[in-house]
GROMACS .gro file of C-alpha atoms in nm:
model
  373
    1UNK     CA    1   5.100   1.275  -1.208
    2UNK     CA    2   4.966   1.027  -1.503
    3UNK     CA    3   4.707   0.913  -1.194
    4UNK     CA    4   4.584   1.288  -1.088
    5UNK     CA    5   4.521   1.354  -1.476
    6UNK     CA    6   4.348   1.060  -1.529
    7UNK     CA    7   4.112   1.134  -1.267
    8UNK     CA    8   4.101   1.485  -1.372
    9UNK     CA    9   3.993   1.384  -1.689
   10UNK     CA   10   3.749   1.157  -1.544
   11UNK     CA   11   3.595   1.394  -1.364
   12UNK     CA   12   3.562   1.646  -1.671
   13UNK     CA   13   3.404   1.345  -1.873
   14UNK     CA   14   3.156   1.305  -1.565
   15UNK     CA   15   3.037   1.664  -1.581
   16UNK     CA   16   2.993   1.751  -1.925
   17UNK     CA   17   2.810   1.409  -1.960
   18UNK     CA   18   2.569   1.515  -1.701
   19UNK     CA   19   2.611   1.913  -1.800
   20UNK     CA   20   2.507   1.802  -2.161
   21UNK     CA   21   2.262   1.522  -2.098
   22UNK     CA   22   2.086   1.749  -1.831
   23UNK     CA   23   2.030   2.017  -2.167
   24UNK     CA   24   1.926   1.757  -2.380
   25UNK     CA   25   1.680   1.507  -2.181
   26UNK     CA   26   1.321   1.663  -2.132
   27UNK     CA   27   1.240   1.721  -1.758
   28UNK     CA   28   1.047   1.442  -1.611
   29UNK     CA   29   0.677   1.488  -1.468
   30UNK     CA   30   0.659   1.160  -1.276
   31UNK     CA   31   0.903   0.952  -1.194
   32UNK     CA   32   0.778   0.538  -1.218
   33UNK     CA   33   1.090   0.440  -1.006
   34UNK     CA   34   0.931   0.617  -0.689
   35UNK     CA   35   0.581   0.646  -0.800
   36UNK     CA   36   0.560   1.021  -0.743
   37UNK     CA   37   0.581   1.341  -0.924
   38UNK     CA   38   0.874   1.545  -0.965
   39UNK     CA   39   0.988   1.892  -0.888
   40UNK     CA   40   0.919   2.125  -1.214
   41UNK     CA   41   1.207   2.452  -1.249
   42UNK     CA   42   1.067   2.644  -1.003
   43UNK     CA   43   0.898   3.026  -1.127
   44UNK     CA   44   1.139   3.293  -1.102
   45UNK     CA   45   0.991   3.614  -0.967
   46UNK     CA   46   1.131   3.876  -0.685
   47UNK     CA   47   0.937   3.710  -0.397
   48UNK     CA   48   1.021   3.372  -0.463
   49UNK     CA   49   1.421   3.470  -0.459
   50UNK     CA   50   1.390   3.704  -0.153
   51UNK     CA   51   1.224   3.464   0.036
   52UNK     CA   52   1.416   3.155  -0.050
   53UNK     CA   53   1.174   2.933  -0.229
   54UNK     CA   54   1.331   2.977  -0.526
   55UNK     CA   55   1.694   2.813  -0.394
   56UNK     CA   56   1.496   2.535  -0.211
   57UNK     CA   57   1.269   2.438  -0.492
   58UNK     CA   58   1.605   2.463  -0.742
   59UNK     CA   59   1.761   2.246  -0.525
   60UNK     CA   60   1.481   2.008  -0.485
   61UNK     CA   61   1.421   2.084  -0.876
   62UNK     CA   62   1.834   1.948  -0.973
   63UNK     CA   63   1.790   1.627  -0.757
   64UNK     CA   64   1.451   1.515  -0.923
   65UNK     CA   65   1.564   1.560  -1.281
   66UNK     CA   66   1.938   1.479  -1.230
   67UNK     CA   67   2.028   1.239  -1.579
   68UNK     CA   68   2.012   0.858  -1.518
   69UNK     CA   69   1.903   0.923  -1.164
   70UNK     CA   70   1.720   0.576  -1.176
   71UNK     CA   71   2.025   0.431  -1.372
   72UNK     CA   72   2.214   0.571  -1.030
   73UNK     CA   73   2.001   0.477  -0.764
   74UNK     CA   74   2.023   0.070  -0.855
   75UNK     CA   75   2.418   0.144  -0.906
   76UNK     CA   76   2.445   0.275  -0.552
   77UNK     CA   77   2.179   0.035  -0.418
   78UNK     CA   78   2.405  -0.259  -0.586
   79UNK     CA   79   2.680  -0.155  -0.480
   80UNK     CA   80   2.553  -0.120  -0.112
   81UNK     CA   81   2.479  -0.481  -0.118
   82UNK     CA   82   2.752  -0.603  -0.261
   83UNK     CA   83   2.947  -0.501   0.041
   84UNK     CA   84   2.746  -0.592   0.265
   85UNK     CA   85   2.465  -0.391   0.350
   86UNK     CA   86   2.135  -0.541   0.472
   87UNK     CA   87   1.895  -0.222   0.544
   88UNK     CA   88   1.832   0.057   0.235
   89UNK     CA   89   1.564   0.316   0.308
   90UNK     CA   90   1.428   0.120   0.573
   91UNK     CA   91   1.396  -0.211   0.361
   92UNK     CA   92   1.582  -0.527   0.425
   93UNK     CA   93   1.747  -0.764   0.180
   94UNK     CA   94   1.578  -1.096   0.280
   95UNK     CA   95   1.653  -1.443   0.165
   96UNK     CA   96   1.470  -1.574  -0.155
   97UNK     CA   97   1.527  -1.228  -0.298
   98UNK     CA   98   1.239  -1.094  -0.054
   99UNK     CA   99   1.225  -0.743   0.056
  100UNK     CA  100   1.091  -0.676   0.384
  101UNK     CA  101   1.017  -0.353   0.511
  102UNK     CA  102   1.077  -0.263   0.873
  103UNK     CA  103   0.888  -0.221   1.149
  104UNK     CA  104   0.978  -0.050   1.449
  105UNK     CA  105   0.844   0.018   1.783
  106UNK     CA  106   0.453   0.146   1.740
  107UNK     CA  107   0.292   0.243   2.032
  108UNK     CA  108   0.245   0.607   2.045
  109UNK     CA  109   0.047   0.628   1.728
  110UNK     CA  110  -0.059   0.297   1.768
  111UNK     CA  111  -0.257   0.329   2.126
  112UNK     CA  112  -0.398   0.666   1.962
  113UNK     CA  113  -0.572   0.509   1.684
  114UNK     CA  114  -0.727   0.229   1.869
  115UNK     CA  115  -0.824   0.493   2.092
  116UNK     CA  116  -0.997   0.631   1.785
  117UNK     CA  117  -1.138   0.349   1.723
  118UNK     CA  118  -1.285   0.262   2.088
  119UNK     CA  119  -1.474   0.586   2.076
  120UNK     CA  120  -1.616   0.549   1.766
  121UNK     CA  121  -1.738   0.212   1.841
  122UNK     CA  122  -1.885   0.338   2.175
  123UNK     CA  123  -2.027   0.600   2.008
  124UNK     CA  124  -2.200   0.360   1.784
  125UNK     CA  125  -2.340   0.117   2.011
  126UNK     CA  126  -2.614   0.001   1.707
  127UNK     CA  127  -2.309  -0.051   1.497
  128UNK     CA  128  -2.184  -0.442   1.468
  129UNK     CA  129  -1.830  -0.381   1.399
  130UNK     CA  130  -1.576  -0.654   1.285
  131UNK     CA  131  -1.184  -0.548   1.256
  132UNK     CA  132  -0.964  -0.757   1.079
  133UNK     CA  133  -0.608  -0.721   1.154
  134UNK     CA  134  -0.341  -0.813   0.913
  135UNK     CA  135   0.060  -0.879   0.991
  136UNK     CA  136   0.332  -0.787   0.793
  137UNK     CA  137   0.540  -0.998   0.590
  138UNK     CA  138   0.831  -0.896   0.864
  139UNK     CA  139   0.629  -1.087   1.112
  140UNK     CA  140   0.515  -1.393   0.856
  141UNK     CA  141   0.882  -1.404   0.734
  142UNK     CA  142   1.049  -1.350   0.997
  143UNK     CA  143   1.263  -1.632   0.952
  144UNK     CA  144   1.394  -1.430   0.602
  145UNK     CA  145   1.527  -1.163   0.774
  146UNK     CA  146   1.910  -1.143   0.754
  147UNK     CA  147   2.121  -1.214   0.953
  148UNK     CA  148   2.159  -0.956   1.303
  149UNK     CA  149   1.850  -0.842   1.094
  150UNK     CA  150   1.505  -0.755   1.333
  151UNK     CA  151   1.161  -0.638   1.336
  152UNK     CA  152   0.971  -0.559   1.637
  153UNK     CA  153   0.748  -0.854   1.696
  154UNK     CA  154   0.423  -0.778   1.545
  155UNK     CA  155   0.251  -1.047   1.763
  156UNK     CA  156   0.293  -0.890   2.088
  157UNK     CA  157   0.135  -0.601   1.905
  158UNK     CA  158  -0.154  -0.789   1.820
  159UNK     CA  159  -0.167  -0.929   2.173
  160UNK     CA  160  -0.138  -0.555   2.292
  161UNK     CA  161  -0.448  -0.441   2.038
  162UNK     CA  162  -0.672  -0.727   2.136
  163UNK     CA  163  -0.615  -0.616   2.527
  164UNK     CA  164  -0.672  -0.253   2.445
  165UNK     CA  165  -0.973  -0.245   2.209
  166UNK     CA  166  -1.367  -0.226   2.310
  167UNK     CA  167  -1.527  -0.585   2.381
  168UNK     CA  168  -1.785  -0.435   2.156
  169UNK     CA  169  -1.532  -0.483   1.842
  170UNK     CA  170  -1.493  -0.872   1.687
  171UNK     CA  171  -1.122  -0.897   1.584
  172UNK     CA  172  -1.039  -1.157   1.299
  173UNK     CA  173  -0.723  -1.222   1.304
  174UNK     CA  174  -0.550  -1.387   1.005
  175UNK     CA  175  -0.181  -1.469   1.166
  176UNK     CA  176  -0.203  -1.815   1.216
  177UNK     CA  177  -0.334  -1.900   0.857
  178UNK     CA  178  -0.085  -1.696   0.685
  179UNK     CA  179   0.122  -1.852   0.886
  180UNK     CA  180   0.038  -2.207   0.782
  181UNK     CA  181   0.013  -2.075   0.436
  182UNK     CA  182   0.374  -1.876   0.389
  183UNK     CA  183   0.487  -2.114   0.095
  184UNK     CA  184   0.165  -2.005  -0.178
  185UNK     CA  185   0.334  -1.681  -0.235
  186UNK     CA  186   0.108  -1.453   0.012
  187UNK     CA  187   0.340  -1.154   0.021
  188UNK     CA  188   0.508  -0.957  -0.279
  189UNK     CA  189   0.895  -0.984  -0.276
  190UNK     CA  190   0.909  -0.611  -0.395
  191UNK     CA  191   0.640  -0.486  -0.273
  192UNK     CA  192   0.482  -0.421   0.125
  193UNK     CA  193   0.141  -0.587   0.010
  194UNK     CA  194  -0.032  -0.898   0.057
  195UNK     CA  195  -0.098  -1.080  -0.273
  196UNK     CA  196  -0.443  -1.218  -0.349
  197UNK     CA  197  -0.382  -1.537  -0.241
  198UNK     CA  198  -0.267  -1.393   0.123
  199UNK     CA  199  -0.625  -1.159   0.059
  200UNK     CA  200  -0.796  -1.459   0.005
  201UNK     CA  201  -0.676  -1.597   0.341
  202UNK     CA  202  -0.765  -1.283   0.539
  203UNK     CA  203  -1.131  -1.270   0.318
  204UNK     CA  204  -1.191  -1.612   0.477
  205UNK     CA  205  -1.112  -1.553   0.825
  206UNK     CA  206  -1.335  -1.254   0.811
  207UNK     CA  207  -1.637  -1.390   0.664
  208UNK     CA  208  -1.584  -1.652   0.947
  209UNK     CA  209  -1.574  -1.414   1.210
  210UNK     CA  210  -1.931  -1.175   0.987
  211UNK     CA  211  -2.113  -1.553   1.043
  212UNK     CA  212  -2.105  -1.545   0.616
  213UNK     CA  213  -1.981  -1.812   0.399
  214UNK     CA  214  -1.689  -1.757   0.194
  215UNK     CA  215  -1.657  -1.805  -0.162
  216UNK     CA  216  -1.476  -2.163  -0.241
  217UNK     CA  217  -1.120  -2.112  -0.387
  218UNK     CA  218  -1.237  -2.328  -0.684
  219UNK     CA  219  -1.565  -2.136  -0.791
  220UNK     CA  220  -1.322  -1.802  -0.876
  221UNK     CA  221  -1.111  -1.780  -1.227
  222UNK     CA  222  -0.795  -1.718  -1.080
  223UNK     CA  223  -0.522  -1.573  -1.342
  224UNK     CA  224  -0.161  -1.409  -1.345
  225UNK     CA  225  -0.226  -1.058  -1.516
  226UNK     CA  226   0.126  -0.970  -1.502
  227UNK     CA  227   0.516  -1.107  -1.414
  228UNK     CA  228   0.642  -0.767  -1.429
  229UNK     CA  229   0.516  -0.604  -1.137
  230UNK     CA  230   0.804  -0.405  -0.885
  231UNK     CA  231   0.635  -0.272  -0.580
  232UNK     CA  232   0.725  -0.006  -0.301
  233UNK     CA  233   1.001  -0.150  -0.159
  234UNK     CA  234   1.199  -0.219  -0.468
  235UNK     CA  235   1.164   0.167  -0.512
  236UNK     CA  236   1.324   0.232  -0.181
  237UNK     CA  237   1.628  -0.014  -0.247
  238UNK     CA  238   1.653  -0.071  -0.603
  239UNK     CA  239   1.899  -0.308  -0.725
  240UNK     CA  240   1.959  -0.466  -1.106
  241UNK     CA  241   1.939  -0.828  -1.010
  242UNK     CA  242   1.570  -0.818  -0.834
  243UNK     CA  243   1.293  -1.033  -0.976
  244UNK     CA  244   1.003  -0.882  -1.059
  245UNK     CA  245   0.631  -0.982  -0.891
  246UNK     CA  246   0.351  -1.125  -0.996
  247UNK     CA  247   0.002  -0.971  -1.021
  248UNK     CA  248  -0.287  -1.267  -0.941
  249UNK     CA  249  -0.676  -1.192  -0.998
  250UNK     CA  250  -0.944  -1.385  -0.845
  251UNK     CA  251  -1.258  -1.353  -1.119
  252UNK     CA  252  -1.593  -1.474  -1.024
  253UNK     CA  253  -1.763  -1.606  -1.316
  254UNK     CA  254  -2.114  -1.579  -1.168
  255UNK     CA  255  -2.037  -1.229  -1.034
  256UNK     CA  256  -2.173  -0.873  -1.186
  257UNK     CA  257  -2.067  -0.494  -1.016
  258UNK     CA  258  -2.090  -0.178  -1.084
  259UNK     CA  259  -1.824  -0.023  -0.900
  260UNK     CA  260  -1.837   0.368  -0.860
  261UNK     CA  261  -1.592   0.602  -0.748
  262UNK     CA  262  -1.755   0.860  -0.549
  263UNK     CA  263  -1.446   1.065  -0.478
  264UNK     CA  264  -1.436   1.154  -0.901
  265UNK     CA  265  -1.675   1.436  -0.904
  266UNK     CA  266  -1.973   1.289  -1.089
  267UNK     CA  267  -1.889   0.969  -0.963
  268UNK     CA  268  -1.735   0.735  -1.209
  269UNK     CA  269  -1.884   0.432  -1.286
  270UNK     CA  270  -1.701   0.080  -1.439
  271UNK     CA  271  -1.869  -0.299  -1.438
  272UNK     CA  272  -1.509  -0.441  -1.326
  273UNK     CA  273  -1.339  -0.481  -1.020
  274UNK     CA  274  -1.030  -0.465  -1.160
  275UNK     CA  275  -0.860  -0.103  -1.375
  276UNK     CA  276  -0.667  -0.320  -1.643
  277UNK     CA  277  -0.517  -0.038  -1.771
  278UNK     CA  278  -0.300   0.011  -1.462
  279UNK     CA  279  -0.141  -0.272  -1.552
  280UNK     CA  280   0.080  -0.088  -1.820
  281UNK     CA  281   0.186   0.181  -1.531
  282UNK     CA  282   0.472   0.076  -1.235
  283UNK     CA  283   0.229   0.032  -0.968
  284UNK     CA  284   0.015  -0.219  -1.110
  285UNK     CA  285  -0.131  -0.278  -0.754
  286UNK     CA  286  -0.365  -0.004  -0.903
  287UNK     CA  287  -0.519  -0.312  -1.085
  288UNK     CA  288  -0.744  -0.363  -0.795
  289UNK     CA  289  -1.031  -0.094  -0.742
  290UNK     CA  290  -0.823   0.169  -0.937
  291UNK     CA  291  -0.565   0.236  -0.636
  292UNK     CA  292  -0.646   0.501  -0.344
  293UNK     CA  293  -1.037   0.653  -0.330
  294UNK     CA  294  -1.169   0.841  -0.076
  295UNK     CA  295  -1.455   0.687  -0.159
  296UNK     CA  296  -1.605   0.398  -0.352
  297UNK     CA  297  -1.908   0.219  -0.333
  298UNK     CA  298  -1.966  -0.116  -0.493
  299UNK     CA  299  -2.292  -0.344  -0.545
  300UNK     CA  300  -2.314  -0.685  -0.698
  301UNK     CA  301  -2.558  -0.969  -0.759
  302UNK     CA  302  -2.493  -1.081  -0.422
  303UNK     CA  303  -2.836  -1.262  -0.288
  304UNK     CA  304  -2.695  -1.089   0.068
  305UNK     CA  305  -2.921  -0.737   0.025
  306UNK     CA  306  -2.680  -0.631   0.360
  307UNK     CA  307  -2.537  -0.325   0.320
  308UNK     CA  308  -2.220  -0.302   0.448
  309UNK     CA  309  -1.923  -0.038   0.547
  310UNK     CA  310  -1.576  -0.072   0.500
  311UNK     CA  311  -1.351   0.121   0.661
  312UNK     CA  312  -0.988   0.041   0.508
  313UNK     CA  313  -0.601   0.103   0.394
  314UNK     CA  314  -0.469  -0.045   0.046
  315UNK     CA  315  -0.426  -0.388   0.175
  316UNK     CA  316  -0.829  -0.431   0.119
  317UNK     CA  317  -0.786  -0.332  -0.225
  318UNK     CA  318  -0.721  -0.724  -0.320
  319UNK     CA  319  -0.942  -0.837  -0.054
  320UNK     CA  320  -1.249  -0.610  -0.141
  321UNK     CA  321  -1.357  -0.808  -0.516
  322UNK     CA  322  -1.386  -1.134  -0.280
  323UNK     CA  323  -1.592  -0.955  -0.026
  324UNK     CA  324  -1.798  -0.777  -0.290
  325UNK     CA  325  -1.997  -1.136  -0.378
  326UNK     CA  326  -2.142  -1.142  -0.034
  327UNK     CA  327  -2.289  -0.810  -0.012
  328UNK     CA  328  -2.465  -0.657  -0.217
  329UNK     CA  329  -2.380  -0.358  -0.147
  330UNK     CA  330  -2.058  -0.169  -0.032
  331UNK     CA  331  -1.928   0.177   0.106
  332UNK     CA  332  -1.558   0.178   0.149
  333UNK     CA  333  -1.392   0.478   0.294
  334UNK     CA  334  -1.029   0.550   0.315
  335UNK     CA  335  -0.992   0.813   0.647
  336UNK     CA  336  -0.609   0.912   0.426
  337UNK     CA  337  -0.843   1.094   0.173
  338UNK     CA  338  -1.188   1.080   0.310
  339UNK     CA  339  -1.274   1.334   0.571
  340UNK     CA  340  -1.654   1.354   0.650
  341UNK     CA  341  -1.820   1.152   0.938
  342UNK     CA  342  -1.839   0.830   0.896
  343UNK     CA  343  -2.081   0.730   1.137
  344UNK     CA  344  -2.352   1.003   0.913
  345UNK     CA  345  -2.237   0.826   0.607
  346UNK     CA  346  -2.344   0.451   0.763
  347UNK     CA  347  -2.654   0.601   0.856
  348UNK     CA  348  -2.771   0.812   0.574
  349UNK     CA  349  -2.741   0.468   0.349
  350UNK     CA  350  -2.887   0.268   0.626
  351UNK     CA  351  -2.625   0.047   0.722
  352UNK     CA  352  -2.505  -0.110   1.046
  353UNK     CA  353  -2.252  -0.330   0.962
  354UNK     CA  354  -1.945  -0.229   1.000
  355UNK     CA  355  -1.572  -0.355   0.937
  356UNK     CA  356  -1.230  -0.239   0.948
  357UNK     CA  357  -0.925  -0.358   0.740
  358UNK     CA  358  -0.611  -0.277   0.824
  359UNK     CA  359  -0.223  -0.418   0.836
  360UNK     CA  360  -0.045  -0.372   1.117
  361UNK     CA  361   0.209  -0.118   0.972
  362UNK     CA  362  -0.059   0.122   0.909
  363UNK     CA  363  -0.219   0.105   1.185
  364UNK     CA  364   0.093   0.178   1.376
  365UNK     CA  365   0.172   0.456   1.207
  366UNK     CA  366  -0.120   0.670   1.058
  367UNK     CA  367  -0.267   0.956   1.181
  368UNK     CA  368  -0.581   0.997   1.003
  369UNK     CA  369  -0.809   0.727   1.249
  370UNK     CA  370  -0.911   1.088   1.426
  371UNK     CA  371  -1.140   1.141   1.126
  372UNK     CA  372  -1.349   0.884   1.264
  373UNK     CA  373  -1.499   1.164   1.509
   0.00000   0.00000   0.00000
């Protein structure tokens, strides 16, 4: 009896905590935790209610601005570990207090895309095209994975893309020196990235495969901008015992750009590679090129007057200010967000050089490479 009121109690303590708190706190616009915005109380009017959008944004609405819901998630996350678990969301709890993210068998989207890719290449036959292919820390970690923990093998998947792209297509692939180079902190622990110093690595396999000299490590400024950094994955699988990232920026001293964000309307314009201010927000993988753009084209003091076209996902977006002092000019397009034809865009600025940038992950698994027709 003393046990069932105690719980009964409980329980009433638990609701009006979360009745009252739920009165008092102001809803939420955007959540930092998950790096999205949340569901607003929904607009009450007689076709919302008959038709049921009202219920199913209410319902969406009471998750998203539930009290303490961060607070909650790292509880249940924690406690998920504690016993035992090994795989939140998709993310695994690796050794070193590295989260790796999954990867799972890719070929459906995966043989789509580089079909994509073929027949934009063909289609381009003046075009000299260069891809480079990036692995996933599941593949360069493997070893971290936990125990009766796997990841489909991300090298057979490069051996597959190499066998199933056009000869007419240079593939650099940077496994092998990531590989070599797993202890300089290449990967975020929280976050499904490649840190500068793994950029750096891919940068210089590329500009071996382009026939361009690299940069040397020891010409760039290279600086820790932040030690509070917590990426994607610790959103997924949030726990209160993870160590945060670090955010590294390679500065060229002799380097000057104009960077300009074509996707802004006008087109905004900055001298920096780098948006400093995201470095007060969550994602401070913003830092480099301001996040997701359609469309941005850069130019610097290169002496290379080359124009050149990239044709990326995020993990360029640390690669791209190392790439930006060989060329002098540069038209990246992201195909999430940009949705014109490429191949007109390459032409109307007179460019022929062509390269692709893309992890593994990503190019298993999106579906936007059809907006290279």
């Amino acid at each position: 009896m003393v046990k069932n009121k105690t719980l009964t109690a409980v329980f009433i303590v638990y609701i009006l905590i979360f009745s009252i708190g739920g009165i008092i706190v102001k809803d939420r616009v955007f959540s930092d935790m998950e790096n999205r915005e949340l569901e607003q109380f929904p607009d009450i009017s007689a076709s919302n209610v008959l038709s049921g959008k009202f219920s199913d944004k209410f319902e969406s609405y009471m998750s998203d601005q539930i009290v303490f819901k961060d607070f909650l998630m790292k509880l249940k996350v924690s406690s998920n570990r504690v016993l035992g678990q090994t795989l939140v969301s998709d993310v695994y709890f690796g050794d070193g207090d590295m989260l790796i993210k999954n990867y799972v068998n890719p070929y459906n989207q995966l043989s789509t895309n580089l079909q994509y890719v073929n027949e934009f290449v063909v289609a381009n036959p003046d075009f000299d095209c260069t891809w480079l292919i990036v692995p996933n820390s599941c593949y360069v970690y493997n070893e971290k994975l936990p125990a009766y923990g796997s990841c489909y093998d991300q090298q057979e998947v490069m051996a597959y893309i190499i066998g199933n792209i056009s000869d007419k297509i240079k593939i650099a692939d940077c496994s092998a020196e990531l590989i070599k180079a797993k202890d300089d902190y290449i990967y975020y622990n929280t976050d499904h990235h490649w840190t500068a110093n793994g950029a750096y690595i891919g940068y210089s396999v590329l500009c071996e495969a382009l026939g361009i000299n690299a940069t040397p490590k020891n010409e760039y400024d290279i600086s820790c901008a932040s030690d509070e950094f917590y990426g994607t994955l610790y959103s997924n699988a949030p726990t209160f015992t993870q160590k945060s990232d670090s955010i590294i920026l390679y500065n060229n001293p002799k380097g000057s750009y104009v960077v300009e964000y074509m996707d802004t309307g006008e087109g905004l314009s900055e001298d920096s590679l780098y948006n400093y201010d995201n470095l007060n927000i969550k994602d401070k993988y913003k830092v480099y090129l301001d996040g997701n753009h359609a469309y941005i084209k850069i130019n610097s003091n290169s002496e290379n007057k080359e124009k050149l076209l990239v044709v990326k996902d995020s993990y360029a977006h640390c690669l791209l200010p190392l790439l930006a002092d060989n060329f002098s000019e540069i038209h990246v397009v992201d195909l999430r967000y940009y949705h014109q034809n490429v191949s007109d865009l390459a032409r109307e600025n007179d460019i022929s050089k062509v390269v692709f940038i893309n992890n593994i992950d990503f190019l298993s698994t999106d579906n936007n490479f059809l907006w290279l027709q």
